[in-house]
Amino acid sequence: MSIKLGLVGKNIKYSKSPQIHQAMNNMYNLDMTYELFDIEEAELSSYIQRVRENRLKGFNVTTPYKEKVISFLDDLTPKAKRIGAVNIVYKSHGKVIGDNTDYDGFIGLLKYHNIHVTNQEVYILGSGGAAKACYVALSDLGAHVTVVTRNPKKHPLFGNMISYDNLDENKVDLFIQATPIGTYPNISDSVLSKDQIENHRVVDLIYAPEITQIVKNSKLGVNGQMMLIIQAIESESLWLNKKTALTENLIKHLKEVIQNE
Ligand code: NAP
């Protein structure tokens, strides 16, 4: 019987995850299906129940449920606990567990693009689920991290939070763009102006379009494609309990899948 997986979220028609997982299944000859579950919040608990009853092997979680799903889970991995957000659910030793592979995807992206962050001043734009995974990853890598938000307040995870009005770009070594601004259909939008970004490096977590306005305006910009690919590979490794190697061939193939869809 084929292994059933999927993505739980809201308004997720845009997602490339089914194509990515299908491509991996074809490549490794796996008998798996990966569906989009576009659901209301009230249905969340029934999807946990499907995993508990082995009707689903597990699922990825995306906006707006990365934090909301936590209360329905039996346990979190230490990584997901620190981040406070979950993007993957699976069953282990009879318990339904939440974990976070956005963290691994983001670190993998930095490595892939040779971006060194230790002792660098890194500013994350936005404070949502993806920003939280990046914040913990950057802190673990020894970066000095500031979160730029529309509404600065005390937050249990983020040390430094500032408003966009108090942003002095001269102090910044690297921006991480973790808002949805610039994604389809509003692809000419950018959360920072050209003046603010043109002498700076930016990692935009958005992967569609491939080159967002903020990446276009920056000195050196990369998109979120590698984060998406690596979090998907790490997710399959967790569901199958078997490490999938991150080969150049696999990366090339998955990039083509994302770009051609
Ligand atoms: P989210 O939980 O909805 O959070 C996005 C954050 O962006 C919000 O918390 C908000 O922060 C800020 N924001 C929202 N609307 C804004 C606006 N109009 N102006 C300025 N800031 C605004 O979303 P997420 O899951 O963190 O995802 C953020 C982006 O990363 C999305 O585009 C998503 O597709 C992308 N992403 C990519 C990957 C990947 O693998 N490449 C993985 C995860 C996410 P404040 O309220 O603090 O301003």
Coordinates of C-alpha atoms and ligand atoms in Angstrom, one line a residue:
M1 CA 0.0 0.0 0.0
S2 CA 1.4 3.4 -0.9
I3 CA 2.6 5.8 1.8
K4 CA 0.3 8.8 2.2
L5 CA 1.7 12.2 2.9
G6 CA 0.7 15.8 2.3
L7 CA 0.8 19.5 3.1
V8 CA -1.7 21.0 5.6
G9 CA -2.3 24.7 5.2
K10 CA -4.8 27.3 3.9
N11 CA -4.9 28.8 0.4
I12 CA -2.0 26.6 -0.7
K13 CA -2.8 26.0 -4.3
Y14 CA 0.5 27.7 -5.2
S15 CA 2.7 25.1 -3.4
K16 CA 5.3 23.3 -5.3
S17 CA 5.7 20.6 -2.6
P18 CA 3.6 17.9 -4.3
Q19 CA 5.8 18.2 -7.4
I20 CA 9.0 18.1 -5.4
H21 CA 8.0 15.0 -3.4
Q22 CA 6.7 13.3 -6.6
A23 CA 10.0 13.9 -8.3
M24 CA 11.9 12.4 -5.3
N25 CA 9.5 9.4 -5.3
N26 CA 10.1 8.9 -9.0
M27 CA 13.9 9.2 -8.6
Y28 CA 14.1 6.8 -5.7
N29 CA 11.3 4.5 -6.8
L30 CA 9.2 5.1 -3.7
D31 CA 5.5 4.2 -3.6
M32 CA 4.2 7.5 -2.0
T33 CA 1.5 10.1 -2.6
Y34 CA 1.8 13.7 -1.5
E35 CA -1.5 15.7 -1.5
L36 CA -2.5 19.3 -0.7
F37 CA -4.8 19.5 2.3
D38 CA -6.3 23.0 2.1
I39 CA -8.2 23.0 5.4
E40 CA -10.0 25.1 8.0
E41 CA -8.5 25.4 11.5
A42 CA -11.3 23.3 12.9
E43 CA -10.1 20.3 10.8
L44 CA -6.5 20.4 12.2
S45 CA -7.2 17.8 15.0
S46 CA -8.7 15.3 12.5
Y47 CA -5.4 15.4 10.5
I48 CA -3.4 14.6 13.7
Q49 CA -5.9 11.7 14.2
R50 CA -5.2 10.4 10.7
V51 CA -1.5 10.2 11.6
R52 CA -2.3 8.6 15.0
E53 CA -4.4 5.9 13.2
N54 CA -1.8 5.4 10.5
R55 CA -4.1 6.6 7.8
L56 CA -1.5 9.2 7.0
K57 CA 2.3 8.6 7.5
G58 CA 2.7 12.3 8.2
F59 CA 2.4 15.8 6.8
N60 CA 4.1 19.1 6.3
V61 CA 2.5 22.2 7.8
T62 CA 2.4 25.7 6.3
T63 CA 0.9 29.0 7.0
P64 CA -1.3 29.8 8.9
Y65 CA -1.0 26.6 11.0
K66 CA 2.7 26.2 12.0
E67 CA 2.0 27.5 15.5
K68 CA -1.7 26.5 15.8
V69 CA -0.9 22.8 15.2
I70 CA 1.3 22.6 18.3
S71 CA -1.6 22.2 20.8
F72 CA -2.8 19.1 19.1
L73 CA 0.5 17.2 19.1
D74 CA 1.7 14.7 21.8
D75 CA 5.3 16.1 21.8
L76 CA 7.7 18.4 20.0
T77 CA 11.4 17.8 19.2
P78 CA 13.7 20.0 21.2
K79 CA 14.4 22.0 17.9
A80 CA 10.7 22.6 17.3
K81 CA 10.2 23.5 21.0
R82 CA 13.0 26.2 20.8
I83 CA 11.6 27.6 17.5
G84 CA 7.9 27.5 18.6
A85 CA 6.8 26.5 15.2
V86 CA 6.2 23.1 13.4
N87 CA 6.5 22.4 9.7
I88 CA 6.4 18.6 9.8
V89 CA 4.3 16.0 11.7
Y90 CA 5.1 12.3 12.0
K91 CA 4.5 9.4 14.4
S92 CA 7.3 8.0 16.5
H93 CA 7.0 5.4 19.3
G94 CA 3.2 5.7 19.3
K95 CA 3.3 9.5 19.7
V96 CA 2.4 12.2 17.1
I97 CA 5.5 14.5 17.0
G98 CA 6.1 18.0 15.6
D99 CA 9.4 19.0 14.2
N100 CA 10.9 21.8 12.2
T101 CA 12.9 21.2 8.9
D102 CA 12.7 24.9 7.9
Y103 CA 15.6 25.2 10.3
D104 CA 17.7 22.6 8.4
G105 CA 16.6 24.0 5.0
F106 CA 17.7 27.5 6.0
I107 CA 21.1 26.4 7.3
G108 CA 21.5 24.2 4.1
L109 CA 20.7 27.3 2.0
L110 CA 23.4 29.4 3.7
K111 CA 26.0 26.6 3.3
Y112 CA 25.0 26.0 -0.4
H113 CA 25.4 29.7 -1.2
N114 CA 28.6 30.0 0.9
I115 CA 27.0 32.7 3.2
H116 CA 28.9 33.0 6.5
V117 CA 27.0 34.6 9.3
T118 CA 29.2 34.1 12.4
N119 CA 29.6 37.4 14.2
Q120 CA 27.7 39.1 11.4
E121 CA 24.8 41.6 12.0
V122 CA 21.9 39.8 10.5
Y123 CA 18.4 41.5 10.3
I124 CA 15.3 39.3 9.7
L125 CA 12.4 41.1 8.1
G126 CA 9.1 39.8 9.6
S127 CA 8.4 37.7 12.7
G128 CA 6.3 34.8 11.5
G129 CA 6.9 31.0 11.5
A130 CA 9.8 31.1 8.9
A131 CA 11.4 34.1 10.8
K132 CA 11.4 32.0 14.0
A133 CA 13.2 29.1 12.4
C134 CA 15.8 31.4 10.8
Y135 CA 16.3 33.2 14.1
V136 CA 17.2 30.0 16.0
A137 CA 19.4 28.8 13.1
L138 CA 21.2 32.1 12.9
S139 CA 21.7 32.3 16.7
D140 CA 23.1 28.7 16.6
L141 CA 25.5 29.8 13.9
G142 CA 26.8 32.7 16.1
A143 CA 25.2 35.6 14.2
H144 CA 24.0 38.8 16.0
V145 CA 20.3 38.8 15.1
T146 CA 17.8 41.6 15.0
V147 CA 14.1 41.2 14.0
V148 CA 12.5 44.0 12.1
T149 CA 8.7 44.1 12.6
R150 CA 5.7 46.3 12.0
N151 CA 4.8 46.0 15.7
P152 CA 7.9 45.7 18.1
K153 CA 7.0 44.1 21.4
K154 CA 8.6 41.8 24.0
H155 CA 8.8 38.4 22.5
P156 CA 9.9 35.2 24.3
L157 CA 12.1 34.1 21.4
F158 CA 13.4 37.3 19.8
G159 CA 16.0 39.3 21.7
N160 CA 16.2 42.4 19.6
M161 CA 13.1 43.6 17.9
I162 CA 12.9 47.0 16.1
S163 CA 10.4 48.8 13.9
Y164 CA 11.0 49.6 10.2
D165 CA 11.3 53.3 11.2
N166 CA 14.2 52.5 13.5
L167 CA 16.1 50.4 10.9
D168 CA 19.6 51.8 10.1
E169 CA 20.7 49.8 7.1
N170 CA 24.3 50.9 7.6
K171 CA 24.5 48.6 10.6
V172 CA 23.4 45.5 8.6
D173 CA 25.7 42.8 7.0
L174 CA 22.8 40.6 5.8
F175 CA 19.1 40.8 5.5
I176 CA 16.8 37.8 5.6
Q177 CA 13.5 38.6 3.9
A178 CA 10.9 36.6 5.8
T179 CA 7.6 38.4 4.9
P180 CA 5.3 37.4 2.0
I181 CA 5.9 40.8 0.3
G182 CA 7.0 40.4 -3.3
T183 CA 5.4 37.0 -3.9
Y184 CA 2.7 36.4 -6.6
P185 CA 0.6 38.3 -7.7
N186 CA 2.2 41.5 -6.2
I187 CA 5.7 40.8 -7.6
S188 CA 6.9 44.4 -7.9
D189 CA 6.4 45.0 -4.1
S190 CA 9.3 45.1 -1.7
V191 CA 9.3 45.4 2.0
L192 CA 12.4 47.7 1.8
S193 CA 13.1 50.5 -0.8
K194 CA 15.8 50.3 -3.4
D195 CA 17.9 52.9 -1.5
Q196 CA 17.8 50.7 1.6
I197 CA 18.8 47.5 0.0
E198 CA 21.1 48.3 -3.0
N199 CA 24.4 48.0 -1.2
H200 CA 23.3 45.0 0.8
R201 CA 23.2 41.2 0.7
V202 CA 19.8 39.6 1.0
V203 CA 18.4 36.1 1.4
D204 CA 14.7 36.2 0.3
L205 CA 12.9 33.2 1.6
I206 CA 10.4 33.6 -1.3
Y207 CA 11.1 31.2 -4.2
A208 CA 8.2 32.2 -6.6
P209 CA 8.9 34.4 -8.5
E210 CA 12.5 33.2 -8.7
I211 CA 13.8 36.8 -8.7
T212 CA 11.8 39.0 -6.4
Q213 CA 11.9 42.8 -6.5
I214 CA 14.1 42.9 -3.3
V215 CA 16.6 40.4 -4.8
K216 CA 16.7 42.5 -8.0
N217 CA 17.4 45.7 -6.0
S218 CA 20.0 44.2 -3.7
K219 CA 23.8 44.0 -4.2
L220 CA 23.8 40.3 -3.9
G221 CA 20.6 38.3 -3.5
V222 CA 19.6 34.7 -3.3
N223 CA 16.1 33.2 -3.2
G224 CA 14.5 30.6 -1.0
Q225 CA 14.7 27.7 -3.5
M226 CA 17.4 25.8 -1.6
M227 CA 15.6 26.1 1.7
L228 CA 12.5 24.6 0.1
I229 CA 14.4 21.8 -1.5
I230 CA 16.4 20.9 1.6
Q231 CA 13.4 21.1 4.0
A232 CA 11.6 18.7 1.7
I233 CA 14.5 16.2 1.6
E234 CA 14.9 16.4 5.4
S235 CA 11.1 15.8 5.7
E236 CA 11.3 12.7 3.6
S237 CA 14.2 11.5 5.7
L238 CA 12.1 11.8 8.9
W239 CA 9.0 10.1 7.4
L240 CA 11.0 7.2 5.9
N241 CA 13.5 7.1 8.9
K242 CA 16.3 7.0 6.3
K243 CA 18.7 9.7 5.4
T244 CA 18.3 11.0 1.8
A245 CA 21.7 12.2 0.5
L246 CA 21.8 15.8 -0.8
T247 CA 23.5 15.1 -4.1
E248 CA 24.2 17.7 -6.9
N249 CA 22.1 15.5 -9.2
L250 CA 19.0 15.6 -6.8
I251 CA 19.4 19.4 -6.3
K252 CA 19.6 20.0 -10.0
H253 CA 16.6 17.8 -10.7
L254 CA 14.4 19.5 -8.0
K255 CA 15.4 23.0 -9.2
E256 CA 14.2 22.0 -12.6
V257 CA 10.9 20.7 -11.2
I258 CA 10.4 24.0 -9.3
Q259 CA 11.2 26.2 -12.3
N260 CA 9.3 24.3 -14.9
E261 CA 6.0 24.1 -13.0
Ligands
NAP1 P1 3.8 34.2 8.3 O1 3.9 33.3 9.4 O2 2.5 34.6 7.7 O3 4.7 35.5 8.7 C1 5.1 36.5 7.8 C2 5.5 37.7 8.6 O4 5.7 38.7 7.6 C3 4.5 38.2 9.5 O5 4.6 37.7 10.8 C4 4.7 39.7 9.5 O6 5.6 40.1 10.5 C5 5.3 40.0 8.1 N1 4.3 40.6 7.3 C6 3.1 40.1 6.8 N2 2.5 40.9 6.1 C7 3.2 42.0 6.0 C8 3.1 43.3 5.3 N3 2.0 43.6 4.6 N4 4.1 44.2 5.4 C9 5.2 43.9 6.2 N5 5.4 42.7 6.8 C10 4.4 41.8 6.7 O7 4.6 33.6 7.0 P2 5.9 32.6 7.1 O8 5.4 31.2 7.1 O9 6.8 33.1 8.2 O10 6.5 32.8 5.6 C11 7.1 34.1 5.3 C12 7.6 34.0 3.8 O11 8.6 33.0 3.8 C13 6.5 33.5 2.9 O12 6.6 34.2 1.7 C14 6.8 32.1 2.6 O13 6.4 31.6 1.4 C15 8.3 32.0 2.8 N6 8.8 30.7 3.2 C16 9.7 30.1 2.4 C17 10.2 28.9 2.8 C18 11.2 28.2 1.9 O14 11.4 27.0 2.1 N7 11.8 28.9 1.0 C19 9.8 28.3 4.0 C20 8.9 29.0 4.8 C21 8.4 30.2 4.4 P3 5.4 41.4 11.4 O15 4.0 41.3 11.9 O16 6.4 41.2 12.5 O17 5.7 42.6 10.6

